[in-house]
Amino acid sequence: MPKTTLVSLAASLGVSRQTVSNVINAPHRVKPETRMRVQHAIAESGYRPSAAARQLRTRRSMNLGIRLMPVVDGINGSILDRFLHALTESAQDEGYRLTLFCAESDSGEIRQYEELLKVADLDGFVLTGTHYGDARTEWLLEHEVPFAAFGRPWSSVEDPFGSGHPWVDVDGGAGTEQAARTLIEQGHTAVGFIGWPAGSGAGDDRRAGWKRAMVAAGLATDTLDIQADDGVPAGAQGAERLASRGATALVCASDSLALGAAAKMRQLFPEQASGTVIGFDDTPVAAAVGLSSVSQPIEDAARHIIAVLAHELAGTNFPGGEEVPERHLLLPPTLIQRTPYSFSSS
Amino acid sequence: MPKTTLVSLAASLGVSRQTVSNVINAPHRVKPETRMRVQHAIAESGYRPSAAARQLRTRRSMNLGIRLMPVVDGINGSILDRFLHALTESAQDEGYRLTLFCAESDSGEIRQYEELLKVADLDGFVLTGTHYGDARTEWLLEHEVPFAAFGRPWSSVEDPFGSGHPWVDVDGGAGTEQAARTLIEQGHTAVGFIGWPAGSGAGDDRRAGWKRAMVAAGLATDTLDIQADDGVPAGAQGAERLASRGATALVCASDSLALGAAAKMRQLFPEQASGTVIGFDDTPVAAAVGLSSVSQPIEDAARHIIAVLAHELAGTNFPGGEEVPERHLLLPPTLIQRTPYSFSSS
DNA sequence: TTGTAGGCGTTATCAG
DNA sequence: CTGATAACGCCTACAA
């Protein structure tokens, strides 16, 4: 049983291979009658066109690339699973495949772009972890390689919506703002913030959100803002410092920080009502220990990234097709409120 | 600047395209002099052969497929990052690319095999989560599709090493055995086990390890073995039950279970020395909360999986090449001992 | 050692 | 609306 190809199929049907090709790529150009006959035969034989041959001819691989970031913090990284899964699923639905690659640095990633573009003819890339002065987006734009980013172009922060490339992001600032506001509404007047050192787009954004809520409530922020590298111990340390300055509740830039902070706060104020620490990302850890957290609609983000990218890619061929997806999309996060897991008897 | 190809390169060098091809695929057949000249030109122009064209001719895509399992428990799933990363990196080193795909079930995965084999010409697959009577391995063997599994073929548990396909696994039983033995050596005489319902290969294996240690120490196991579905609450519940039966220490089949169990144990025995619960997988959560856990050498496993698979694939062309990697490899895990994170003042 | 010819499976172009 | 012809870039014969 030799593999069925366009020719073998055409031969067994008594039509030219071109007709079969047309049935697949331009059905409207084929007489309904023969079209049905061919389609039936295709289904019958389980014929699938060869991607390699098609790619050779069309210069399109129907393949998207995405870099797997080095594993740093397993806690915050664990939502990558969800992202990747949603990405792959959406890509599959649109007829694209996803190719993984690794790189140690941004320049390494760019080197991979060149390589993958040349050898595998990738149609586009999905970027994650965009930051100030991102060399990758520059390179891709310059070389006119289609791509979509998960993350705003922080370089043009004054007007990310005017940016030249498609992106999807989650409005982290809105999340921390809501988190802080919620705590304020619960009666807290000194809500602290533990975030990353200034300079990272997402980090600054989250800090700004917290500050907005505090300012809006007429509360002071000067002594309640701590910059720390990510991690559980840093969170605990930060919480201790902030508590000593009077903070009774905290918003954190990550679940790692929040996990440490929450434990410390519980230790310092064992009598206090629960829910005084809110994390970010809604990682499995947060769910496990009952930590409130800002949840990103990461599946939606992934879906949309594929949608824009696919549209971008098809768009050149079909200008003005179906409804076009937003080129720039800022999704609102959701505050997941939890009470610390009590482990009470069943 | 048109893309350089074999022909364009050959033309600009005044040699035939065949010579260039030979320099790449069979350097020894080319006169050193011209070889050097061609190699120089290749480096100069940054020429890279087109995978599509090569694939069309050789029927090899240099592409490996791996299914992304549906996200169930984010906690235990988070080591997938490490696995995937190591896998991609190794594949890259061997000249392979990794293609992702999704499937809801094993039969869905098989359907994807067919599809991907036909359209993308994937050279092989990496399997994860093998289980009793795995239909996937059967299908792949039957269709003579190269693959390597992360996980023993549990169906032929009497002699997995005689199995027809390559696999790499971690000796979970050895891990839980060591965990239990360690607790016993610490003076515990009633070490409980919380694992999954009987029937899963890995789960039964881990339970068996714990039992071996108990039996070896002449301790009873009858009432200290609990079967529960995975999850934090189940762990807490299990711990409560086991504690009521006298257990003073626990070994768990997962970090999820262990997390719940540890919290419950601390609540029940606040005075007790730390370290009475040991989890499995050494997930980021375990590290974060200071939970002892059995750590899998997952990067090593990934590396070896690619090594066997690559050898399997090349082997048909180069019988008797370099040193051959083991077709069946059982890696020992490591017990990571931790004391619960104290969040003490800095 | 090097060059020539043919074809892998597909789509684009242009006749009929 | 259908079919012949010519690539796409590469590799495997075989011939020079």
PDB file of C-alpha atoms in Angstrom, chain A residues 3 46 48-53 55-56 59 68-71 74-75 77-78 80-82 84-85 88-89 92 97-102 104 112 115-116 118-121 232-233 236-237 240 259-260 263-264 267 284-285 288-289 341-346, chain B residues 3 46 48-53 55-56 59 68-71 74-75 77-78 80-82 84-85 88-89 92 97-102 104 112 115-116 118-121 232-233 236-237 240 259-260 263-264 267 284-285 288-289 341-346:
ATOM      1  CA  LYS A   3       1.315   6.295   0.183  1.00  0.00           C
ATOM      2  CA  GLY A  46      -7.208   9.355   3.861  1.00  0.00           C
ATOM      3  CA  ARG A  48      -3.209  14.364   3.188  1.00  0.00           C
ATOM      4  CA  PRO A  49      -1.003  16.709   1.214  1.00  0.00           C
ATOM      5  CA  SER A  50       2.672  16.622   2.027  1.00  0.00           C
ATOM      6  CA  ALA A  51       3.760  19.671   3.953  1.00  0.00           C
ATOM      7  CA  ALA A  52       7.274  19.459   2.584  1.00  0.00           C
ATOM      8  CA  ALA A  53       6.242  19.509  -1.033  1.00  0.00           C
ATOM      9  CA  GLN A  55       6.262  24.232   1.501  1.00  0.00           C
ATOM     10  CA  LEU A  56       8.796  23.907  -1.264  1.00  0.00           C
ATOM     11  CA  ARG A  59       7.446  28.984   0.749  1.00  0.00           C
ATOM     12  CA  LEU A  68      11.276  28.014  25.565  1.00  0.00           C
ATOM     13  CA  MET A  69      12.695  30.354  28.157  1.00  0.00           C
ATOM     14  CA  PRO A  70      15.271  28.953  30.526  1.00  0.00           C
ATOM     15  CA  VAL A  71      13.627  27.645  33.652  1.00  0.00           C
ATOM     16  CA  GLY A  74       9.454  27.076  38.778  1.00  0.00           C
ATOM     17  CA  ILE A  75       6.627  28.707  40.645  1.00  0.00           C
ATOM     18  CA  GLY A  77       7.013  29.522  35.355  1.00  0.00           C
ATOM     19  CA  SER A  78       4.393  26.920  35.915  1.00  0.00           C
ATOM     20  CA  LEU A  80       3.774  28.390  31.021  1.00  0.00           C
ATOM     21  CA  ASP A  81       2.141  25.003  30.710  1.00  0.00           C
ATOM     22  CA  ARG A  82      -1.232  26.564  30.303  1.00  0.00           C
ATOM     23  CA  LEU A  84       1.854  26.573  25.719  1.00  0.00           C
ATOM     24  CA  HIS A  85      -1.075  24.250  25.712  1.00  0.00           C
ATOM     25  CA  THR A  88      -0.615  24.711  20.560  1.00  0.00           C
ATOM     26  CA  GLU A  89      -4.303  23.987  20.550  1.00  0.00           C
ATOM     27  CA  GLN A  92      -3.632  23.366  15.553  1.00  0.00           C
ATOM     28  CA  ARG A  97       2.138  23.570  13.882  1.00  0.00           C
ATOM     29  CA  LEU A  98       4.356  24.802  16.675  1.00  0.00           C
ATOM     30  CA  THR A  99       8.113  24.355  16.682  1.00  0.00           C
ATOM     31  CA  LEU A 100      10.023  24.705  19.920  1.00  0.00           C
ATOM     32  CA  PHE A 101      13.487  26.060  20.315  1.00  0.00           C
ATOM     33  CA  CYS A 102      15.848  27.087  23.070  1.00  0.00           C
ATOM     34  CA  GLU A 104      20.125  31.391  26.375  1.00  0.00           C
ATOM     35  CA  GLN A 112      17.808  30.954  16.075  1.00  0.00           C
ATOM     36  CA  GLU A 115      18.561  29.588  11.361  1.00  0.00           C
ATOM     37  CA  LEU A 116      14.944  28.488  11.601  1.00  0.00           C
ATOM     38  CA  LYS A 118      16.440  29.589   6.553  1.00  0.00           C
ATOM     39  CA  VAL A 119      16.235  25.887   7.157  1.00  0.00           C
ATOM     40  CA  ALA A 120      12.679  25.352   8.317  1.00  0.00           C
ATOM     41  CA  ASP A 121      10.961  28.272   6.653  1.00  0.00           C
ATOM     42  CA  VAL A 232      10.011  33.201  48.510  1.00  0.00           C
ATOM     43  CA  PRO A 233      12.657  34.326  51.010  1.00  0.00           C
ATOM     44  CA  ALA A 236       9.226  37.015  53.700  1.00  0.00           C
ATOM     45  CA  GLN A 237      11.941  39.586  54.234  1.00  0.00           C
ATOM     46  CA  GLU A 240       8.851  41.823  57.728  1.00  0.00           C
ATOM     47  CA  LEU A 259       4.041  33.005  49.381  1.00  0.00           C
ATOM     48  CA  GLY A 260       6.916  34.159  51.556  1.00  0.00           C
ATOM     49  CA  ALA A 263       3.791  33.044  55.729  1.00  0.00           C
ATOM     50  CA  LYS A 264       5.617  35.888  57.432  1.00  0.00           C
ATOM     51  CA  GLN A 267       3.580  34.540  61.807  1.00  0.00           C
ATOM     52  CA  PRO A 284      -0.951  26.308  41.298  1.00  0.00           C
ATOM     53  CA  VAL A 285       0.919  27.073  44.489  1.00  0.00           C
ATOM     54  CA  ALA A 288      -2.812  24.975  46.891  1.00  0.00           C
ATOM     55  CA  VAL A 289      -2.120  27.115  49.919  1.00  0.00           C
ATOM     56  CA  TYR A 341      -6.391  26.646  53.173  1.00  0.00           C
ATOM     57  CA  SER A 342      -7.471  25.527  56.600  1.00  0.00           C
ATOM     58  CA  PHE A 343      -6.898  21.787  56.282  1.00  0.00           C
ATOM     59  CA  SER A 344      -9.912  21.321  58.508  1.00  0.00           C
ATOM     60  CA  SER A 345     -11.238  17.853  59.232  1.00  0.00           C
ATOM     61  CA  SER A 346     -13.401  16.402  56.575  1.00  0.00           C
TER      62      SER A 346
ATOM     63  CA  LYS B   3      18.320  33.576  -0.858  1.00  0.00           C
ATOM     64  CA  GLY B  46      25.480  31.830   5.472  1.00  0.00           C
ATOM     65  CA  ARG B  48      21.752  26.605   5.016  1.00  0.00           C
ATOM     66  CA  PRO B  49      20.081  23.766   3.136  1.00  0.00           C
ATOM     67  CA  SER B  50      16.317  23.912   2.966  1.00  0.00           C
ATOM     68  CA  ALA B  51      14.701  21.360   5.215  1.00  0.00           C
ATOM     69  CA  ALA B  52      11.671  21.099   2.956  1.00  0.00           C
ATOM     70  CA  ALA B  53      13.611  20.231  -0.145  1.00  0.00           C
ATOM     71  CA  GLN B  55      12.812  16.248   3.352  1.00  0.00           C
ATOM     72  CA  LEU B  56      11.058  15.816   0.059  1.00  0.00           C
ATOM     73  CA  ARG B  59      11.723  11.458   3.516  1.00  0.00           C
ATOM     74  CA  LEU B  68       1.390  18.283  25.403  1.00  0.00           C
ATOM     75  CA  MET B  69      -0.757  16.578  28.014  1.00  0.00           C
ATOM     76  CA  PRO B  70      -3.846  18.414  29.164  1.00  0.00           C
ATOM     77  CA  VAL B  71      -3.086  20.526  32.192  1.00  0.00           C
ATOM     78  CA  GLY B  74      -0.485  22.505  37.919  1.00  0.00           C
ATOM     79  CA  ILE B  75       1.673  21.480  40.815  1.00  0.00           C
ATOM     80  CA  GLY B  77       2.737  19.404  35.969  1.00  0.00           C
ATOM     81  CA  SER B  78       5.237  22.120  36.564  1.00  0.00           C
ATOM     82  CA  LEU B  80       7.101  19.492  32.572  1.00  0.00           C
ATOM     83  CA  ASP B  81       8.870  22.759  31.896  1.00  0.00           C
ATOM     84  CA  ARG B  82      12.177  21.275  32.832  1.00  0.00           C
ATOM     85  CA  LEU B  84      10.453  20.034  27.738  1.00  0.00           C
ATOM     86  CA  HIS B  85      13.358  22.393  27.946  1.00  0.00           C
ATOM     87  CA  THR B  88      14.297  20.678  23.127  1.00  0.00           C
ATOM     88  CA  GLU B  89      17.866  21.503  23.924  1.00  0.00           C
ATOM     89  CA  GLN B  92      18.595  20.870  18.932  1.00  0.00           C
ATOM     90  CA  ARG B  97      13.486  20.074  15.877  1.00  0.00           C
ATOM     91  CA  LEU B  98      10.567  19.472  18.186  1.00  0.00           C
ATOM     92  CA  THR B  99       6.960  19.779  17.093  1.00  0.00           C
ATOM     93  CA  LEU B 100       4.232  20.168  19.677  1.00  0.00           C
ATOM     94  CA  PHE B 101       0.742  18.830  19.457  1.00  0.00           C
ATOM     95  CA  CYS B 102      -2.301  18.416  21.656  1.00  0.00           C
ATOM     96  CA  GLU B 104      -7.430  14.891  24.634  1.00  0.00           C
ATOM     97  CA  GLN B 112      -2.433  12.894  15.545  1.00  0.00           C
ATOM     98  CA  GLU B 115      -1.861  13.058  10.629  1.00  0.00           C
ATOM     99  CA  LEU B 116       1.587  14.303  11.536  1.00  0.00           C
ATOM    100  CA  LYS B 118       1.421  11.955   6.702  1.00  0.00           C
ATOM    101  CA  VAL B 119       1.600  15.703   6.440  1.00  0.00           C
ATOM    102  CA  ALA B 120       4.746  16.610   8.323  1.00  0.00           C
ATOM    103  CA  ASP B 121       6.753  13.435   7.926  1.00  0.00           C
ATOM    104  CA  VAL B 232      -3.931  18.893  48.250  1.00  0.00           C
ATOM    105  CA  PRO B 233      -7.206  18.324  50.106  1.00  0.00           C
ATOM    106  CA  ALA B 236      -4.748  16.494  54.206  1.00  0.00           C
ATOM    107  CA  GLN B 237      -7.591  14.036  54.577  1.00  0.00           C
ATOM    108  CA  GLU B 240      -5.663  12.842  59.235  1.00  0.00           C
ATOM    109  CA  LEU B 259       1.567  19.513  50.659  1.00  0.00           C
ATOM    110  CA  GLY B 260      -1.836  18.822  52.156  1.00  0.00           C
ATOM    111  CA  ALA B 263       0.022  21.042  56.625  1.00  0.00           C
ATOM    112  CA  LYS B 264      -2.299  18.645  58.391  1.00  0.00           C
ATOM    113  CA  GLN B 267      -1.546  21.109  62.684  1.00  0.00           C
ATOM    114  CA  PRO B 284       8.853  24.211  42.904  1.00  0.00           C
ATOM    115  CA  VAL B 285       6.137  24.166  45.541  1.00  0.00           C
ATOM    116  CA  ALA B 288       9.120  26.927  48.295  1.00  0.00           C
ATOM    117  CA  VAL B 289       7.534  25.567  51.427  1.00  0.00           C
ATOM    118  CA  TYR B 341      10.733  26.957  55.551  1.00  0.00           C
ATOM    119  CA  SER B 342      10.805  28.885  58.791  1.00  0.00           C
ATOM    120  CA  PHE B 343      10.481  32.424  57.437  1.00  0.00           C
ATOM    121  CA  SER B 344      12.727  33.493  60.265  1.00  0.00           C
ATOM    122  CA  SER B 345      13.898  37.060  60.510  1.00  0.00           C
ATOM    123  CA  SER B 346      16.812  37.918  58.324  1.00  0.00           C
TER     124      SER B 346
END
